[in-house]
mmCIF file of C-alpha atoms and ligand atoms in Angstrom:
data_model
loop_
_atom_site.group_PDB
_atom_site.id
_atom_site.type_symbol
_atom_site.label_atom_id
_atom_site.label_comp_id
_atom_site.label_asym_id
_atom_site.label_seq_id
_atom_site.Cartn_x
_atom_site.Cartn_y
_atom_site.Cartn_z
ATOM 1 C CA UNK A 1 96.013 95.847 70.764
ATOM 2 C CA UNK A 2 92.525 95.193 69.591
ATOM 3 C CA UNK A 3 89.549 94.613 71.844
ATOM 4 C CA UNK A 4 87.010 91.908 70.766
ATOM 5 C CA UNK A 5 84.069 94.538 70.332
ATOM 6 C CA UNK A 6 86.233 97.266 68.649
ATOM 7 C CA UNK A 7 86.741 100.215 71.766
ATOM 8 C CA UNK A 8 89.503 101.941 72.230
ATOM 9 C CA UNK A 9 91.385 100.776 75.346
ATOM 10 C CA UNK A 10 90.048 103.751 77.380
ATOM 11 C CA UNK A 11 86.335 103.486 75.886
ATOM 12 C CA UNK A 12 83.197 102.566 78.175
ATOM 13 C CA UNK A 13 80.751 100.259 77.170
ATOM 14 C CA UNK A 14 77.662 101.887 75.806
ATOM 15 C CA UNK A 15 75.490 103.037 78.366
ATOM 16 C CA UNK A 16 71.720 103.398 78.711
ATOM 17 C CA UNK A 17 69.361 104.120 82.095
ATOM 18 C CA UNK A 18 66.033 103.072 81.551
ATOM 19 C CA UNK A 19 63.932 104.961 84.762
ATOM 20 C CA UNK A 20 61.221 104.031 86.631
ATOM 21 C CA UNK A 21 61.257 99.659 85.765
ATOM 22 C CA UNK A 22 59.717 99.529 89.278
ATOM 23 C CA UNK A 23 57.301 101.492 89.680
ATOM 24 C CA UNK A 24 56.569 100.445 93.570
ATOM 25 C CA UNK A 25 60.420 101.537 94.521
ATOM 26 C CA UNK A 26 61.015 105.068 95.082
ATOM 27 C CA UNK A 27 63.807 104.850 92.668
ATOM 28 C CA UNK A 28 64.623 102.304 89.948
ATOM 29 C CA UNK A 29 66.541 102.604 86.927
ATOM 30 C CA UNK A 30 67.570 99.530 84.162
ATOM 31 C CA UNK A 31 71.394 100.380 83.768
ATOM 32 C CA UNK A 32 73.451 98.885 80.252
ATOM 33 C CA UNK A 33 76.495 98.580 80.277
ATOM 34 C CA UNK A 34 77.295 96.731 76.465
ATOM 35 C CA UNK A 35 75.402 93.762 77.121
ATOM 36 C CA UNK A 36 75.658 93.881 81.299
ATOM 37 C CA UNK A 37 71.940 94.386 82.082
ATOM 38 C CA UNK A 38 70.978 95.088 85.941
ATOM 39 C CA UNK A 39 67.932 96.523 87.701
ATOM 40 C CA UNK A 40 68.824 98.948 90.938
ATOM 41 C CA UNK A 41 65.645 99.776 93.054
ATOM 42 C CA UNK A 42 65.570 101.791 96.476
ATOM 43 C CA UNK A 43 63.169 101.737 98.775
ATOM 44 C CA UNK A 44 62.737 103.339 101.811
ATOM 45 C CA UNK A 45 61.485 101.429 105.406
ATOM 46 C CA UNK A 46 60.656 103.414 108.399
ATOM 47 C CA UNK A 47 62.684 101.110 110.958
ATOM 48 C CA UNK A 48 66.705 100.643 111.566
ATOM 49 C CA UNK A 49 67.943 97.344 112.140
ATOM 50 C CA UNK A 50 67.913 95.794 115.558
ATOM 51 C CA UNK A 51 71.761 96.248 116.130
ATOM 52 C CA UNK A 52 71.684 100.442 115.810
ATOM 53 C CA UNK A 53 68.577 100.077 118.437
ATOM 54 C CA UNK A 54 70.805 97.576 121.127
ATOM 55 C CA UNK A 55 74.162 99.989 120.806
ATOM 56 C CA UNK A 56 71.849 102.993 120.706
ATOM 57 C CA UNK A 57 73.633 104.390 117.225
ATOM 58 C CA UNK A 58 71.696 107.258 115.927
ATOM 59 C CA UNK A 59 70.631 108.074 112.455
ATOM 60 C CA UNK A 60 69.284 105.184 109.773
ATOM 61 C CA UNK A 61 71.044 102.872 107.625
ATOM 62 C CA UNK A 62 71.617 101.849 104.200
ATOM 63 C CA UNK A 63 71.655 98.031 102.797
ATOM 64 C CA UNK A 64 72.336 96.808 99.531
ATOM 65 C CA UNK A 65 71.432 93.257 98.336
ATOM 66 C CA UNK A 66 72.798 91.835 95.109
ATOM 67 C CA UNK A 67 71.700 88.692 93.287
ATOM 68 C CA UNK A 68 71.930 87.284 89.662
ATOM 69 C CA UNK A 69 68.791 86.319 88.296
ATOM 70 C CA UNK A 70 68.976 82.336 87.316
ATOM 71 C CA UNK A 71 68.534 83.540 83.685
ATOM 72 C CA UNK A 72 70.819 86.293 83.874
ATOM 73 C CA UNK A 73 73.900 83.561 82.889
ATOM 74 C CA UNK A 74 74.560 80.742 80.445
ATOM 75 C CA UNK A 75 74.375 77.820 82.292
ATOM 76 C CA UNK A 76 71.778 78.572 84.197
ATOM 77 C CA UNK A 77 72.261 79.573 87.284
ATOM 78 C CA UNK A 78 69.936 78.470 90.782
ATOM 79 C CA UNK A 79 68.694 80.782 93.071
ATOM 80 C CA UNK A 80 70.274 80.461 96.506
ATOM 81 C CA UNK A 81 66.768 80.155 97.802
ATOM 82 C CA UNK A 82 67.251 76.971 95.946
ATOM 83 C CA UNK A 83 70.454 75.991 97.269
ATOM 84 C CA UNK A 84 69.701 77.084 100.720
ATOM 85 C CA UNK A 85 72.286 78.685 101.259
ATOM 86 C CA UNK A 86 73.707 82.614 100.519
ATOM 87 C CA UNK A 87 76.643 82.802 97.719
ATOM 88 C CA UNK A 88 79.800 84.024 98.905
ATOM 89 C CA UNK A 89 80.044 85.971 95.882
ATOM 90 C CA UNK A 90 76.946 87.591 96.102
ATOM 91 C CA UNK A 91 77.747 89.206 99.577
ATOM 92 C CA UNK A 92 80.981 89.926 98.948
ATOM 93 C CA UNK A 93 79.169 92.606 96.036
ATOM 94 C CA UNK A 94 76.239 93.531 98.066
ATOM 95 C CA UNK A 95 78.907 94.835 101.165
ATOM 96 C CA UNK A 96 80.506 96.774 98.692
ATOM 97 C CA UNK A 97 77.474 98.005 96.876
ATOM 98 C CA UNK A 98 76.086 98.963 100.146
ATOM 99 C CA UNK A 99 79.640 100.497 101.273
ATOM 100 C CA UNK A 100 79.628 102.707 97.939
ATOM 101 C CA UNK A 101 76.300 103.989 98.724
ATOM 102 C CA UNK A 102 76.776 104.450 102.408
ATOM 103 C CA UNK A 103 80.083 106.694 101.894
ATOM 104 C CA UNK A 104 77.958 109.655 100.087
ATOM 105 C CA UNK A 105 74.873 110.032 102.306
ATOM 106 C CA UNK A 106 74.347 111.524 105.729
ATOM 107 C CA UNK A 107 72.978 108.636 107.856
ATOM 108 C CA UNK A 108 72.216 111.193 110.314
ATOM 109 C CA UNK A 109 69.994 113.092 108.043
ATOM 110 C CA UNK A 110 68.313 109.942 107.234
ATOM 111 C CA UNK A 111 66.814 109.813 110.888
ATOM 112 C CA UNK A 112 65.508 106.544 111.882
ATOM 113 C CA UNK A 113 65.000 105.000 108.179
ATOM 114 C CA UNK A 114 66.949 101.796 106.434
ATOM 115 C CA UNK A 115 67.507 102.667 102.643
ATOM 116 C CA UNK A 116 67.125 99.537 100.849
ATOM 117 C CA UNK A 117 69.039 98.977 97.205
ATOM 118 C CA UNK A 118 68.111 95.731 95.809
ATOM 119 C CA UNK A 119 69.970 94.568 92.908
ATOM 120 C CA UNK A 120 69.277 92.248 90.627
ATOM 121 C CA UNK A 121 71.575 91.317 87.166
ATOM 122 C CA UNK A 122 69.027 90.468 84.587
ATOM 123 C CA UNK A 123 72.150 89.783 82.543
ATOM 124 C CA UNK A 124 75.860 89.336 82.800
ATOM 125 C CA UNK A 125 78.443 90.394 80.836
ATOM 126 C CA UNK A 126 81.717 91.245 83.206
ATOM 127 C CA UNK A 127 80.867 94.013 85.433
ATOM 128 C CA UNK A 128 77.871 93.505 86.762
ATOM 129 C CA UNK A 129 79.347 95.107 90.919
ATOM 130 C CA UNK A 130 80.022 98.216 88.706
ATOM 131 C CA UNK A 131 76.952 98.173 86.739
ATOM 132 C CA UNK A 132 75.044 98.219 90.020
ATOM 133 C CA UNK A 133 76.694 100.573 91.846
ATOM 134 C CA UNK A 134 76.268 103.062 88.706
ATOM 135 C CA UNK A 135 72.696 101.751 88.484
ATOM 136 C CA UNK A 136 72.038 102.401 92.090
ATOM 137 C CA UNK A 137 73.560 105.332 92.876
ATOM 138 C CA UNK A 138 71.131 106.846 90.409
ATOM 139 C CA UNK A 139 67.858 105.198 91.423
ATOM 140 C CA UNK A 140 69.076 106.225 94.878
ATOM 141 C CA UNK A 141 69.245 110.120 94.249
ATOM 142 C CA UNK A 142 66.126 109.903 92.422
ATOM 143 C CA UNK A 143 64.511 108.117 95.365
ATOM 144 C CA UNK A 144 65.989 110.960 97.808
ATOM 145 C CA UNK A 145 64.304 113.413 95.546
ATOM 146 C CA UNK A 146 60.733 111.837 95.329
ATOM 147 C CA UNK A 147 60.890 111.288 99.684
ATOM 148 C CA UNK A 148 61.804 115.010 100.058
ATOM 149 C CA UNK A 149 58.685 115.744 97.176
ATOM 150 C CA UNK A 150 56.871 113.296 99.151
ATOM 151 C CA UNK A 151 57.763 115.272 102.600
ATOM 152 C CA UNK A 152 59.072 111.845 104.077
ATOM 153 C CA UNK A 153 62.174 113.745 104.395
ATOM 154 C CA UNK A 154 63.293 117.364 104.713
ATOM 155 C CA UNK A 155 66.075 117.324 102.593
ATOM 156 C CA UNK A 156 68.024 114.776 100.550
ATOM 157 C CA UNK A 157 70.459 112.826 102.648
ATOM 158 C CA UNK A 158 72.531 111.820 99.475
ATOM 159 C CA UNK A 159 75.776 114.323 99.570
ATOM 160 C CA UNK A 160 76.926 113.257 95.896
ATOM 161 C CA UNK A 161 76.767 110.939 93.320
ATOM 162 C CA UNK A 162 79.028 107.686 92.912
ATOM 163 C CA UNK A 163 79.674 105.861 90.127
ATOM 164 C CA UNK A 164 81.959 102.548 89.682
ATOM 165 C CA UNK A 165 83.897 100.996 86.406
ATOM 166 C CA UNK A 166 86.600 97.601 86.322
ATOM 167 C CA UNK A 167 89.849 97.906 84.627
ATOM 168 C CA UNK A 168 92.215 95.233 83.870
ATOM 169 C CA UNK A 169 95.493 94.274 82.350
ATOM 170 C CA UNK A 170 95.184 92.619 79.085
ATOM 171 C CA UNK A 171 98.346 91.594 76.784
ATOM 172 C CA UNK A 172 100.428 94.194 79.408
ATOM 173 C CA UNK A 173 97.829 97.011 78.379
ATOM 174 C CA UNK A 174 95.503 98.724 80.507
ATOM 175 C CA UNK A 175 92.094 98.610 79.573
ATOM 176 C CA UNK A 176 88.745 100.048 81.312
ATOM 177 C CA UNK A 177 85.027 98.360 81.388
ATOM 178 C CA UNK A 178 86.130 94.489 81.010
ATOM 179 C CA UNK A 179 83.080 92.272 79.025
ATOM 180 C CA UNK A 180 83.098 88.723 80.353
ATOM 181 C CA UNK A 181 85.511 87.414 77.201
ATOM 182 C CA UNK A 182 87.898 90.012 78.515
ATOM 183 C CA UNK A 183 87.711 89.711 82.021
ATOM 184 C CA UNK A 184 88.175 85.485 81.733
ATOM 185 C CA UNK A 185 91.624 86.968 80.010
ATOM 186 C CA UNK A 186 93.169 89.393 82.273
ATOM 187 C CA UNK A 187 96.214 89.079 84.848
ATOM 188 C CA UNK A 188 94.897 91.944 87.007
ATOM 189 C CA UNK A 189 91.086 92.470 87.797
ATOM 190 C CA UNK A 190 90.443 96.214 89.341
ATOM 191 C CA UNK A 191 87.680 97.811 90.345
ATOM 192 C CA UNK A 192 87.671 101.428 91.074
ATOM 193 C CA UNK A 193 84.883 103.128 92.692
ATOM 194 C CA UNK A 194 84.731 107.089 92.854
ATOM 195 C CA UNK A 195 82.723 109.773 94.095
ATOM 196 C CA UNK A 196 81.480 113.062 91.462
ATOM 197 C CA UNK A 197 84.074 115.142 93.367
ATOM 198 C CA UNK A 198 86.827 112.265 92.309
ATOM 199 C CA UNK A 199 87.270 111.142 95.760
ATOM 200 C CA UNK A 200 87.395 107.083 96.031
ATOM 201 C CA UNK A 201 85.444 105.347 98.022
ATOM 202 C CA UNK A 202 87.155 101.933 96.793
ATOM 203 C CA UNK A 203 90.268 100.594 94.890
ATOM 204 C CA UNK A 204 90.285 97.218 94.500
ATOM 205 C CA UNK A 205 93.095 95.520 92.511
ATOM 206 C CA UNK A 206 94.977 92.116 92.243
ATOM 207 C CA UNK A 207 96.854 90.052 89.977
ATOM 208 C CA UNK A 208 95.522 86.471 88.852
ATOM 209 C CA UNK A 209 98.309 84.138 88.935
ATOM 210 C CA UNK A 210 100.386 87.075 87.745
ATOM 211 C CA UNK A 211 101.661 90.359 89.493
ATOM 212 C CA UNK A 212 101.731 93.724 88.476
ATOM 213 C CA UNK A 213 103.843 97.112 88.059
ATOM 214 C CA UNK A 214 103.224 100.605 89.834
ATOM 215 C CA UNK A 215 102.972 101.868 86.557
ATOM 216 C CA UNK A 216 100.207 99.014 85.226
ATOM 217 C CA UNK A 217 97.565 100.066 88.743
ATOM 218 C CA UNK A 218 98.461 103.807 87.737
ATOM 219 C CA UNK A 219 97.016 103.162 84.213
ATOM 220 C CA UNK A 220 94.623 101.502 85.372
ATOM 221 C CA UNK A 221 93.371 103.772 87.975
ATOM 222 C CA UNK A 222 93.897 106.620 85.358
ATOM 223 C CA UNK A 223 91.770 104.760 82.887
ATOM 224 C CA UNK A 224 89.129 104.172 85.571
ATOM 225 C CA UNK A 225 88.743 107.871 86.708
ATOM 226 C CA UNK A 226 88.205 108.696 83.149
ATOM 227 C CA UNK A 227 85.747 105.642 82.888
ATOM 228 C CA UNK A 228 83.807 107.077 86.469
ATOM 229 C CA UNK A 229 84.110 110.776 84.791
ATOM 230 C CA UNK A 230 81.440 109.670 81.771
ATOM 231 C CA UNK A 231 79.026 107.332 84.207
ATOM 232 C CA UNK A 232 78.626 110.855 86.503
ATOM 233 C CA UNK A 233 78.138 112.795 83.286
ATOM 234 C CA UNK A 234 75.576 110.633 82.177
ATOM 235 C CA UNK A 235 73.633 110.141 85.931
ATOM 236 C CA UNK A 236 73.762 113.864 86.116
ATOM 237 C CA UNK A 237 72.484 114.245 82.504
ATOM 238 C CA UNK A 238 69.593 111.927 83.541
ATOM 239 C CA UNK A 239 69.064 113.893 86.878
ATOM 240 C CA UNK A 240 68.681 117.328 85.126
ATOM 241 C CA UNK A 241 66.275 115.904 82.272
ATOM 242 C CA UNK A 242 63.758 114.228 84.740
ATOM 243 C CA UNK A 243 64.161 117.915 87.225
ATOM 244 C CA UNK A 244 61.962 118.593 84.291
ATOM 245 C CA UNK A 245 59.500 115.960 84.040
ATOM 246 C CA UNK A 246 59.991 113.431 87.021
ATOM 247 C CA UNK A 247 59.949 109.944 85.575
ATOM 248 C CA UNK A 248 56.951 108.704 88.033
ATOM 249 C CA UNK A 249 54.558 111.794 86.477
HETATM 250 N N1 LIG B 1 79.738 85.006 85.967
HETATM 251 C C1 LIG B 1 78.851 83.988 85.674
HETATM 252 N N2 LIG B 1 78.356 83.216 86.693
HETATM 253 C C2 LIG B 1 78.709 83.435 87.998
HETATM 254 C C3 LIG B 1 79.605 84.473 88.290
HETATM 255 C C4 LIG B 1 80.110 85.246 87.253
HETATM 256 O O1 LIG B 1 78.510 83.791 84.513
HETATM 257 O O2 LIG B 1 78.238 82.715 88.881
HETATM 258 C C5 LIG B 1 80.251 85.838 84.863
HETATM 259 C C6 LIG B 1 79.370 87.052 84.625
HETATM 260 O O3 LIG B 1 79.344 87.406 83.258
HETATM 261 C C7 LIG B 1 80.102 88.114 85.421
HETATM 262 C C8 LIG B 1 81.532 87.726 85.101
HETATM 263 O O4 LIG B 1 81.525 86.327 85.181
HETATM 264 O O5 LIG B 1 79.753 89.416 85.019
HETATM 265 C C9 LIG B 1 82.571 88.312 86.013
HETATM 266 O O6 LIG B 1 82.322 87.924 87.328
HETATM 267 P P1 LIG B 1 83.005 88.639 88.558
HETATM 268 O O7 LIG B 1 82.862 87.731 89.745
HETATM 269 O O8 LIG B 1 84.358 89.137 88.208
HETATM 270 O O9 LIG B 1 82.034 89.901 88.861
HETATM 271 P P2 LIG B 1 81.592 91.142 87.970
HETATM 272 O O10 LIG B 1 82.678 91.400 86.959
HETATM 273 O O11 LIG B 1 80.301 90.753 87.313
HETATM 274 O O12 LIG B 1 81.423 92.257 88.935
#
C-alpha cells in the first residue's frame, strides 16, 4: 500500500521542536509533526486547586488545557469563548493530555504548586492529542529544569519523559502517525501513549463502523511503540543539546 505523502507504513511524520516560542512560560516548545503544528507551554502557579485544600490531599497538581486556534482549521473554526460554551472534544484531549503528564511526575515532590500545560494547535493535520502530549512533555521537563535552576524547587518532580503517536488501520494495514486525509479513511483510530521506559500510560483503540482483529491492535500497538521510541529519541536529543546552552540564555 502507498501512503498519500510517500512514508513507509511504520514512518513518523517529520518532526521539529522549536524551544522557547513563549518566552513568559517556564517551558514552551513549537512541536511539527508533517504539517500538525501545536504550541505546549508550562507554567508553574504557587496554589492547588480548591478541591485538594477541602479533602486535605497533599502534594500539587498538574492541568492541561487544549484548544484549536480558530485559524488552526479550514473552515474556520470559533473560539468557544465565542460559542459560550466548552467543546466536548476539547476536554476530552485536555483530560488525557493532563493524565499523560500527571502519570510521570511526583505530585508529592511538587509540594503545594499546580503545573499548568496550555495547548494550543496553531494547525491541524490528524494528530494534534499526540502532537501535544509530545510537545508538552518536553516543554514540561524543560520547565522542571529552569524551577530547580531557579531554586523554586529542589529537584525535578518529572520521573521520565512521555511521548504519544496514533495508529490506524488503513486498506487492512497498520499504519503509525495518521495526517488528516488518512485519518478521515481509517476503520480503527488508536492512540498509544508511552512512557521512555516503554510503560503505557494509555491505549486507546476502536473501530469506526468496522471491527478489528487481535492481530490488527498488535500491529498497531507494535507500530506505535516504534513511533513513541523516535519522539523520546528526539526530546532527549533536544534535552542534552540545551544541558549545554539552555534555550532561555
Ligand atoms: N479536525 C478539524 N476540526 C475539528 C476537529 C478535527 O479540522 O473541529 C481535524 C484536524 O485536522 C484534526 C483531525 O480532524 O487533527 C483529527 O481529529 P481528531 O478528533 O481525531 O483528533 P486528533 O487526531 O487531532 O488528535
Amino acid at each position: 500500500m502507498q501512503r498519500n505523502d510517500g512514508r513507509g507504513l511504520d514512518e513518523i511524520r517529520p518532526l521539529n521542536f522549536e524551544l522557547n516560542v513563549a518566552p513568559h512560560a517556564s517551558g514552551s516548545v513549537l512541536v511539527s509533526m508533517g504539517n500538525t503544528r501545536v504550541i505546549c507551554a508550562v507554567t508553574i502557579e504557587e496554589a492547588v486547586p480548591r478541591w485538594m485544600k477541602e479533602q486535605g490531599v497533599t502534594g500539587g497538581w498538574l492541568t492541561a488545557e487544549y484548544s484549536m486556534l480558530p485559524y488552526s482549521t479550514q473552515p474556520r473554526k470559533p473560539r468557544d469563548i465565542a460559542k459560550g460554551r466548552i467543546d466536548g472534544r476539547s476536554v476530552e484531549i485536555q483530560r488525557l493530555i493532563g493524565r499523560s503528564l500527571r502519570a510521570v511526575v511526583d505530585l508529592e515532590k511538587l509540594g503545594p504548586r499546580t503545573i499548568w500545560a496550555d495547548c494550543d494547535v496553531l494547525q491541524a493535520d490528524g494528530g494534534t492529542r499526540t502532537a501535544a502530549i509530545t510537545g508538552a512533555s518536553l516543554a514540561l521537563a524543560i520547565a522542571c529544569r529552569k524551577f530547580v535552576r531557579e531554586k523554586k524547587l529542589d529537584s525535578p518532580p518529572m520521573q521520565k519523559l512521555v511521548a504519544a503517536v496514533s495508529a490506524g488501520i488503513l486498506d487492512g494495514q497498520a499504519i503509525v502517525d495518521l495526517n488528516y486525509d488518512e485519518d478521515k479513511l481509517v476503520s480503527v483510530d488508536f492512540n498509544l501513549v508511552a512512557t521512555e521506559d516503554g510503560e503505557f500510560v494509555e491505549v486507546q483503540s476502536s473501530g469506526e463502523e468496522a471491527t478489528f482483529a487481535g492481530s490488527q491492535l498488535d500491529e498497531m500497538l507494535a507500530l506505535g511503540r516504534k513511533g513513541i521510541g523516535a519522539l523520546i529519541g528526539a526530546q532527549r536529543a533536544v534535552l542534552a543539546r540545551i544541558m549545554v546552552t539552555p534555550p532561555e540564555s
